[in-house]
């Protein structure tokens, strides 16, 4: 409570943000109290499969290394990769102690150099899944109700996003062989379904509104796919001629630009040459000149006033912008663009959460059980899904009136890992 009052008094929160955060507080307490039902037996079975996979990988790695060694020891792994197999060389950074780094992002650079590298990357991913989720989650399940109860930090991130801890349920993987498998352990009780409601491309929609970029606004108003439209613009082809590959590169660029991605990072991320990456970014800034102008002006404004703010007046001070350290200055410039966009998205979903909770009250047929940034998760009685899906969509899409429509995708299923789209009316 004190933190909220303090932020309001110090001008970090406007009147509007103060009200949103105040209305949200009881909603978060309710979500924490309800918790998410977990299928512990399923996790145990999954753990057995992962251990088998780890054992197989270990055998292959040791065979390729030509000797037994401890796969969890960075020192021993470094000796095998950089001394015995003589891989990496100048591509790999050295640690402070002068030895070559075996950090995952460094190993990614030499993924193709030898079959041992992708196997070690896979070993690490699986080991992390095993310890972080498969072993840890069952220990956190309440003996009283078989549920996991996370704790939300209302002011956990500088952008205004909620953060979740003990455990962090906003960090459950969605990708990879076992990502969705772990989500399958998050289940609905008998007679209920899990309903997930997700804002689609909300940050790009907010970027369109804040920048006033006519092409972006027109695309969203028409209900067209922004990534296909972007690809059509930067490759100078009609929308129907856009390939999956073109769309993928455009998608990387669309989100990358909002996070201050430069040509080098885009070249790595999209798998294109540095000169092609420069060309794409130049073409993008020319095609979406309204967005490019907005980004330049935001950086200048942030430097002049020392802070940035969201659409409804959540402020973030940026002392990094006057730092002598170029890396800190660059980070400040990226935040000057990203915070107003990501922060506005956070403000909108917080407002929607309070609106939905007001509508559903103490209803027995529906409960809000989680928020993961742009997604809200509910438990809904099977026969009431259609009724409540309409309420949720209405509240989320009308949480704010913008010059572009907000769009919400709703999916339902027996568990969080197997969801199917619920068609709109």
PDB file of C-alpha atoms in Angstrom, residues 56 64 104 135 147 196 217 226 319 359:
ATOM      1  CA  UNK A  56      21.121 -40.982 -24.096  1.00  0.00           C
ATOM      2  CA  UNK A  64      32.249 -38.158 -29.226  1.00  0.00           C
ATOM      3  CA  UNK A 104      25.285 -21.255 -24.127  1.00  0.00           C
ATOM      4  CA  UNK A 135      11.687 -31.373 -10.014  1.00  0.00           C
ATOM      5  CA  UNK A 147      -2.586 -26.081  -6.491  1.00  0.00           C
ATOM      6  CA  UNK A 196      -6.641 -18.322 -22.261  1.00  0.00           C
ATOM      7  CA  UNK A 217      -2.864   2.263 -38.530  1.00  0.00           C
ATOM      8  CA  UNK A 226       0.942  -6.619 -39.852  1.00  0.00           C
ATOM      9  CA  UNK A 319      19.469   8.690 -15.803  1.00  0.00           C
ATOM     10  CA  UNK A 359     -18.069  -8.369 -14.127  1.00  0.00           C
TER      11      UNK A 359
END
